[in-house]
Amino acid sequence: MNTSHKPSIYHYLLAFVFILLMVVVATYFQDPEIVLPEVAALTVGLWIFQEKAWLRQPDKIFILPSLTAFMGFGLNMLALPYIVKIVLVLVLMLLVMRVVNYSLPPALATGFLPIVTNAHAWSFIYAILATTFVLMLVVYLLKLNKGIDPKGKVNTRMMYPYALISLAWIVIAYYTGNEQMAVIPPIAVVLYESLNMKMYSLKIAIKQVAILTLAISIGVLLYQFIEHWLVLASLFMVLMYGLSQLFKMRVPAVYAFPFLVYVFPAEKVLNLPIATFVVATFSFGAVYVYRAYVQPRLVVENKVNG
């Protein structure tokens, strides 16, 4: 976290108001595709938690999510099988991050989202462009990137286990007849972040599974009883803050999860809690195995060969 800009009540208010404005616009146009779950996570990560890795190059806050969104949206327009679209956008997004030598994990979600939600309206793209531009602008105006070294290289070595774990689950989802569980965008983001954490443990993995499953469970439960979008979103903000405080974890994706109920097909919403639990358990379990057993061996082998 950027300690030179400690989050205050004003940072929370600014972030929450911005997220709620996104829902207000979606309500006005009666267009759920304007609700962008990962923009909620980006807002919290940038303006409240002030994640250093996300703030190194503010222009990328606009550029990367916009690029990946165009990729996912474009691929979704093609007459390709769902799984093929998912695999293609995964590969393309990792290539883009490698080429620009910069990673912004939430950009993975904005690439997956239009395929997962079957977005066809251009309002999705307009919403991505508008919200990410505002996010970037506020970072510059409030100088949230002050004192942060703009140089930050992508850890390309971690892209391989990320791709491997992601593809392994996609294959499992496909052959078990659960294609729609192949990717849950916020989990894809946390998976990438987990592989790049300085330290990772079984306790962290369990807490991640628990907090993300609870986040979407709360979202789905409230969605069944509250129809007013703004009221629902306001409750999401308050409850996700409480959940984060309870677990004592800074996971921006927690704020993205409940908003999936706006954009997922209605028939899939009720399955989101169990799907989240299963996908998260596999994903973070795989991360733990890699970080605890595989990575240390690779480090030793590299030292021996080096």
Short mmCIF file of C-alpha atoms in Angstrom, two decimals:
data_model
loop_
_atom_site.label_atom_id
_atom_site.label_comp_id
_atom_site.label_asym_id
_atom_site.label_seq_id
_atom_site.Cartn_x
_atom_site.Cartn_y
_atom_site.Cartn_z
CA MET A 1 0.00 0.00 0.00
CA ASN A 2 1.14 3.52 -0.77
CA THR A 3 1.73 4.74 2.77
CA SER A 4 2.21 8.34 1.66
CA HIS A 5 -1.52 8.47 0.97
CA LYS A 6 -3.27 6.64 3.79
CA PRO A 7 -6.94 5.99 3.04
CA SER A 8 -9.38 8.09 4.99
CA ILE A 9 -13.14 8.31 5.20
CA TYR A 10 -12.97 10.59 2.17
CA HIS A 11 -11.27 7.92 0.09
CA TYR A 12 -13.99 5.45 1.03
CA LEU A 13 -16.75 7.96 0.29
CA LEU A 14 -15.22 8.90 -3.05
CA ALA A 15 -14.91 5.26 -4.09
CA PHE A 16 -18.35 4.21 -2.91
CA VAL A 17 -20.07 7.20 -4.52
CA PHE A 18 -18.32 6.49 -7.82
CA ILE A 19 -19.41 2.85 -7.77
CA LEU A 20 -22.97 3.82 -6.90
CA LEU A 21 -23.01 6.38 -9.74
CA MET A 22 -22.16 3.55 -12.12
CA VAL A 23 -25.23 1.69 -10.85
CA VAL A 24 -27.36 4.86 -11.13
CA VAL A 25 -26.41 5.21 -14.80
CA ALA A 26 -27.17 1.53 -15.41
CA THR A 27 -30.53 1.96 -13.68
CA TYR A 28 -31.39 5.03 -15.74
CA PHE A 29 -30.69 3.26 -19.02
CA GLN A 30 -31.99 -0.08 -17.71
CA ASP A 31 -28.80 -1.65 -19.00
CA PRO A 32 -27.06 -4.15 -16.67
CA GLU A 33 -24.02 -4.29 -18.98
CA ILE A 34 -23.05 -0.85 -17.66
CA VAL A 35 -22.52 -2.41 -14.22
CA LEU A 36 -18.89 -3.51 -14.26
CA PRO A 37 -17.96 -5.68 -11.26
CA GLU A 38 -14.23 -5.34 -11.81
CA VAL A 39 -14.47 -1.55 -11.95
CA ALA A 40 -15.74 -1.76 -8.37
CA ALA A 41 -12.62 -3.75 -7.47
CA LEU A 42 -10.37 -1.36 -9.39
CA THR A 43 -11.90 1.63 -7.64
CA VAL A 44 -11.35 0.13 -4.20
CA GLY A 45 -7.84 -1.05 -5.03
CA LEU A 46 -6.76 2.28 -6.50
CA TRP A 47 -8.51 4.89 -4.37
CA ILE A 48 -8.83 3.13 -1.00
CA PHE A 49 -6.16 0.43 -0.72
CA GLN A 50 -3.86 2.36 -3.09
CA GLU A 51 -2.11 -0.74 -4.33
CA LYS A 52 1.40 0.28 -5.39
CA ALA A 53 1.62 -2.22 -8.23
CA TRP A 54 -1.59 -0.82 -9.74
CA LEU A 55 -0.50 2.81 -9.37
CA ARG A 56 2.96 2.63 -10.95
CA GLN A 57 1.78 3.80 -14.37
CA PRO A 58 -1.64 5.50 -14.09
CA ASP A 59 -2.13 5.66 -17.87
CA LYS A 60 -2.30 1.85 -17.90
CA ILE A 61 -5.37 2.04 -15.64
CA PHE A 62 -7.21 3.25 -18.74
CA ILE A 63 -5.24 1.48 -21.46
CA LEU A 64 -5.02 -2.14 -20.24
CA PRO A 65 -8.65 -2.75 -19.15
CA SER A 66 -9.85 -1.04 -22.33
CA LEU A 67 -7.64 -3.25 -24.50
CA THR A 68 -8.68 -6.47 -22.79
CA ALA A 69 -12.34 -5.42 -22.86
CA PHE A 70 -12.13 -4.88 -26.63
CA MET A 71 -10.48 -8.30 -26.98
CA GLY A 72 -13.15 -10.10 -25.01
CA PHE A 73 -15.99 -8.17 -26.62
CA GLY A 74 -14.63 -8.80 -30.10
CA LEU A 75 -14.09 -12.50 -29.51
CA ASN A 76 -17.60 -12.82 -28.11
CA MET A 77 -18.97 -11.57 -31.42
CA LEU A 78 -17.33 -14.45 -33.29
CA ALA A 79 -19.06 -17.74 -33.99
CA LEU A 80 -16.70 -19.76 -31.83
CA PRO A 81 -17.37 -22.25 -29.03
CA TYR A 82 -17.49 -20.67 -25.58
CA ILE A 83 -14.42 -22.52 -24.31
CA VAL A 84 -12.38 -21.51 -27.35
CA LYS A 85 -13.23 -17.85 -26.71
CA ILE A 86 -12.14 -18.16 -23.09
CA VAL A 87 -8.82 -19.79 -23.99
CA LEU A 88 -8.11 -17.29 -26.77
CA VAL A 89 -8.76 -14.23 -24.61
CA LEU A 90 -6.63 -15.70 -21.82
CA VAL A 91 -3.67 -16.16 -24.16
CA LEU A 92 -4.13 -12.75 -25.79
CA MET A 93 -4.33 -10.92 -22.46
CA LEU A 94 -1.16 -12.52 -21.15
CA LEU A 95 0.61 -11.68 -24.40
CA VAL A 96 -0.49 -8.05 -24.16
CA MET A 97 0.76 -7.75 -20.58
CA ARG A 98 4.05 -9.29 -21.68
CA VAL A 99 4.41 -6.93 -24.64
CA VAL A 100 3.63 -3.76 -22.66
CA ASN A 101 5.67 -5.17 -19.76
CA TYR A 102 3.04 -4.18 -17.25
CA SER A 103 0.40 -6.11 -15.34
CA LEU A 104 -2.86 -4.83 -13.94
CA PRO A 105 -4.66 -7.96 -12.67
CA PRO A 106 -8.22 -6.51 -12.87
CA ALA A 107 -7.67 -6.12 -16.62
CA LEU A 108 -7.92 -9.91 -16.82
CA ALA A 109 -11.48 -9.71 -15.53
CA THR A 110 -12.53 -7.01 -18.02
CA GLY A 111 -11.35 -9.33 -20.79
CA PHE A 112 -13.18 -12.38 -19.51
CA LEU A 113 -16.36 -10.53 -18.51
CA PRO A 114 -17.93 -9.86 -21.95
CA ILE A 115 -17.54 -13.53 -22.86
CA VAL A 116 -18.78 -14.88 -19.53
CA THR A 117 -21.81 -12.56 -19.55
CA ASN A 118 -22.30 -12.78 -23.33
CA ALA A 119 -22.14 -9.00 -23.72
CA HIS A 120 -23.24 -7.69 -27.11
CA ALA A 121 -24.21 -4.08 -26.42
CA TRP A 122 -21.62 -1.40 -27.11
CA SER A 123 -22.65 0.19 -23.84
CA PHE A 124 -20.28 -2.30 -22.20
CA ILE A 125 -17.31 -0.82 -24.07
CA TYR A 126 -18.46 2.75 -23.49
CA ALA A 127 -18.80 2.03 -19.77
CA ILE A 128 -15.29 0.53 -19.60
CA LEU A 129 -13.77 3.51 -21.41
CA ALA A 130 -15.60 6.07 -19.29
CA THR A 131 -15.03 4.47 -15.88
CA THR A 132 -11.37 3.58 -16.38
CA PHE A 133 -10.68 7.08 -17.71
CA VAL A 134 -12.19 8.59 -14.56
CA LEU A 135 -10.23 6.17 -12.37
CA MET A 136 -7.01 7.23 -14.09
CA LEU A 137 -7.88 10.92 -13.91
CA VAL A 138 -8.56 10.82 -10.16
CA VAL A 139 -5.27 9.02 -9.54
CA TYR A 140 -3.49 11.87 -11.31
CA LEU A 141 -5.53 14.62 -9.65
CA LEU A 142 -5.09 13.25 -6.12
CA LYS A 143 -1.49 12.30 -6.88
CA LEU A 144 -2.05 8.81 -5.50
CA ASN A 145 0.98 7.61 -7.43
CA LYS A 146 3.30 10.14 -5.77
CA GLY A 147 6.50 8.55 -4.53
CA ILE A 148 5.87 5.25 -6.30
CA ASP A 149 8.56 4.01 -8.68
CA PRO A 150 6.92 3.86 -12.14
CA LYS A 151 9.23 1.05 -13.19
CA GLY A 152 7.71 -2.35 -12.68
CA LYS A 153 8.36 -5.40 -14.79
CA VAL A 154 5.92 -8.22 -15.32
CA ASN A 155 6.95 -11.40 -13.56
CA THR A 156 6.80 -13.52 -16.70
CA ARG A 157 7.72 -16.69 -14.80
CA MET A 158 4.44 -16.50 -12.91
CA MET A 159 2.48 -16.24 -16.15
CA TYR A 160 3.23 -19.90 -16.85
CA PRO A 161 1.70 -21.36 -13.67
CA TYR A 162 -1.17 -18.89 -14.03
CA ALA A 163 -1.91 -20.10 -17.55
CA LEU A 164 -1.44 -23.74 -16.51
CA ILE A 165 -3.81 -23.54 -13.52
CA SER A 166 -6.38 -21.59 -15.55
CA LEU A 167 -6.25 -24.01 -18.48
CA ALA A 168 -6.40 -27.03 -16.17
CA TRP A 169 -9.62 -25.77 -14.64
CA ILE A 170 -11.07 -24.82 -18.05
CA VAL A 171 -10.46 -28.40 -19.23
CA ILE A 172 -12.05 -29.83 -16.06
CA ALA A 173 -15.08 -27.54 -16.42
CA TYR A 174 -15.48 -28.49 -20.08
CA TYR A 175 -15.27 -32.26 -19.61
CA THR A 176 -17.59 -32.23 -16.60
CA GLY A 177 -20.23 -30.31 -18.54
CA ASN A 178 -19.80 -27.12 -16.53
CA GLU A 179 -18.58 -24.69 -19.18
CA GLN A 180 -20.07 -21.68 -17.43
CA MET A 181 -17.83 -22.41 -14.45
CA ALA A 182 -14.71 -22.30 -16.63
CA VAL A 183 -13.96 -18.74 -15.51
CA ILE A 184 -15.31 -16.54 -12.75
CA PRO A 185 -13.61 -13.19 -13.50
CA PRO A 186 -12.85 -11.99 -9.95
CA ILE A 187 -11.30 -15.36 -9.08
CA ALA A 188 -9.13 -15.14 -12.19
CA VAL A 189 -7.80 -11.84 -10.83
CA VAL A 190 -7.14 -13.10 -7.29
CA LEU A 191 -5.44 -16.18 -8.75
CA TYR A 192 -2.97 -13.97 -10.60
CA GLU A 193 -2.38 -11.81 -7.53
CA SER A 194 -1.86 -14.86 -5.30
CA LEU A 195 0.86 -16.24 -7.52
CA ASN A 196 2.68 -12.93 -7.26
CA MET A 197 2.37 -12.47 -3.48
CA LYS A 198 5.64 -12.33 -1.57
CA MET A 199 4.29 -14.90 0.88
CA TYR A 200 1.48 -17.42 0.50
CA SER A 201 0.19 -20.03 2.93
CA LEU A 202 -2.60 -22.54 3.34
CA LYS A 203 -4.24 -20.16 5.82
CA ILE A 204 -4.35 -17.40 3.20
CA ALA A 205 -5.81 -19.81 0.63
CA ILE A 206 -8.57 -20.91 3.02
CA LYS A 207 -9.39 -17.32 3.94
CA GLN A 208 -9.57 -16.37 0.26
CA VAL A 209 -12.01 -19.18 -0.48
CA ALA A 210 -14.12 -18.23 2.53
CA ILE A 211 -14.29 -14.48 1.96
CA LEU A 212 -15.02 -14.74 -1.77
CA THR A 213 -17.68 -17.42 -1.27
CA LEU A 214 -19.34 -15.35 1.46
CA ALA A 215 -19.17 -12.21 -0.71
CA ILE A 216 -21.08 -13.78 -3.59
CA SER A 217 -23.45 -15.63 -1.22
CA ILE A 218 -24.43 -12.33 0.38
CA GLY A 219 -24.89 -10.81 -3.06
CA VAL A 220 -27.11 -13.64 -4.30
CA LEU A 221 -29.17 -13.70 -1.09
CA LEU A 222 -29.89 -9.97 -1.18
CA TYR A 223 -30.60 -10.14 -4.90
CA GLN A 224 -33.52 -12.48 -4.19
CA PHE A 225 -35.26 -9.97 -1.92
CA ILE A 226 -34.25 -6.49 -3.11
CA GLU A 227 -35.18 -5.32 -6.59
CA HIS A 228 -34.04 -1.70 -6.37
CA TRP A 229 -30.56 -1.63 -7.93
CA LEU A 230 -29.26 1.37 -6.00
CA VAL A 231 -30.45 0.09 -2.62
CA LEU A 232 -28.91 -3.28 -3.40
CA ALA A 233 -25.60 -1.73 -4.44
CA SER A 234 -25.49 0.43 -1.31
CA LEU A 235 -25.93 -2.62 0.88
CA PHE A 236 -23.22 -4.42 -1.07
CA MET A 237 -20.74 -1.65 -0.31
CA VAL A 238 -21.49 -1.60 3.40
CA LEU A 239 -21.52 -5.38 3.82
CA MET A 240 -18.36 -5.94 1.78
CA TYR A 241 -16.59 -3.38 3.95
CA GLY A 242 -17.76 -5.27 7.04
CA LEU A 243 -16.69 -8.60 5.53
CA SER A 244 -13.22 -7.25 4.75
CA GLN A 245 -12.86 -5.94 8.28
CA LEU A 246 -14.04 -9.24 9.74
CA PHE A 247 -11.46 -11.25 7.80
CA LYS A 248 -8.83 -8.52 8.11
CA MET A 249 -8.03 -8.89 4.42
CA ARG A 250 -7.50 -6.35 1.66
CA VAL A 251 -8.99 -8.10 -1.34
CA PRO A 252 -10.45 -5.62 -3.86
CA ALA A 253 -12.19 -8.50 -5.67
CA VAL A 254 -14.49 -8.88 -2.65
CA TYR A 255 -16.20 -5.68 -3.77
CA ALA A 256 -16.57 -7.00 -7.32
CA PHE A 257 -18.22 -10.31 -6.44
CA PRO A 258 -21.74 -9.24 -5.40
CA PHE A 259 -22.09 -7.13 -8.56
CA LEU A 260 -21.92 -10.31 -10.64
CA VAL A 261 -25.62 -10.78 -9.86
CA TYR A 262 -26.40 -7.80 -12.11
CA VAL A 263 -24.60 -9.13 -15.16
CA PHE A 264 -24.78 -12.93 -14.99
CA PRO A 265 -27.71 -14.66 -16.72
CA ALA A 266 -30.59 -14.91 -14.22
CA GLU A 267 -30.64 -18.70 -14.40
CA LYS A 268 -26.96 -18.83 -13.40
CA VAL A 269 -27.08 -16.43 -10.45
CA LEU A 270 -28.31 -18.99 -7.89
CA ASN A 271 -25.41 -21.29 -8.78
CA LEU A 272 -22.76 -18.63 -8.21
CA PRO A 273 -22.03 -19.42 -4.51
CA ILE A 274 -21.33 -23.11 -5.08
CA ALA A 275 -19.49 -22.35 -8.33
CA THR A 276 -17.35 -19.79 -6.53
CA PHE A 277 -16.53 -22.22 -3.75
CA VAL A 278 -15.52 -24.97 -6.20
CA VAL A 279 -13.49 -22.76 -8.55
CA ALA A 280 -11.82 -20.89 -5.69
CA THR A 281 -10.93 -24.10 -3.87
CA PHE A 282 -9.31 -25.54 -6.97
CA SER A 283 -7.56 -22.29 -7.93
CA PHE A 284 -6.12 -21.32 -4.56
CA GLY A 285 -5.40 -24.93 -3.68
CA ALA A 286 -3.33 -25.13 -6.85
CA VAL A 287 -1.57 -21.88 -5.97
CA TYR A 288 -0.69 -23.25 -2.53
CA VAL A 289 0.70 -26.47 -3.99
CA TYR A 290 2.75 -24.53 -6.51
CA ARG A 291 4.08 -21.98 -4.01
CA ALA A 292 4.78 -24.52 -1.27
CA TYR A 293 6.19 -27.44 -3.26
CA VAL A 294 6.88 -26.69 -6.93
CA GLN A 295 8.37 -23.20 -6.77
CA PRO A 296 11.01 -24.01 -4.11
CA ARG A 297 12.25 -26.93 -6.23
CA LEU A 298 12.45 -24.72 -9.31
CA VAL A 299 14.45 -22.15 -7.38
CA VAL A 300 16.92 -24.81 -6.22
CA GLU A 301 17.24 -26.23 -9.74
CA ASN A 302 17.87 -22.76 -11.19
CA LYS A 303 20.62 -22.13 -8.63
CA VAL A 304 22.25 -25.47 -9.42
CA ASN A 305 22.05 -24.93 -13.18
CA GLY A 306 23.06 -21.27 -12.85
#
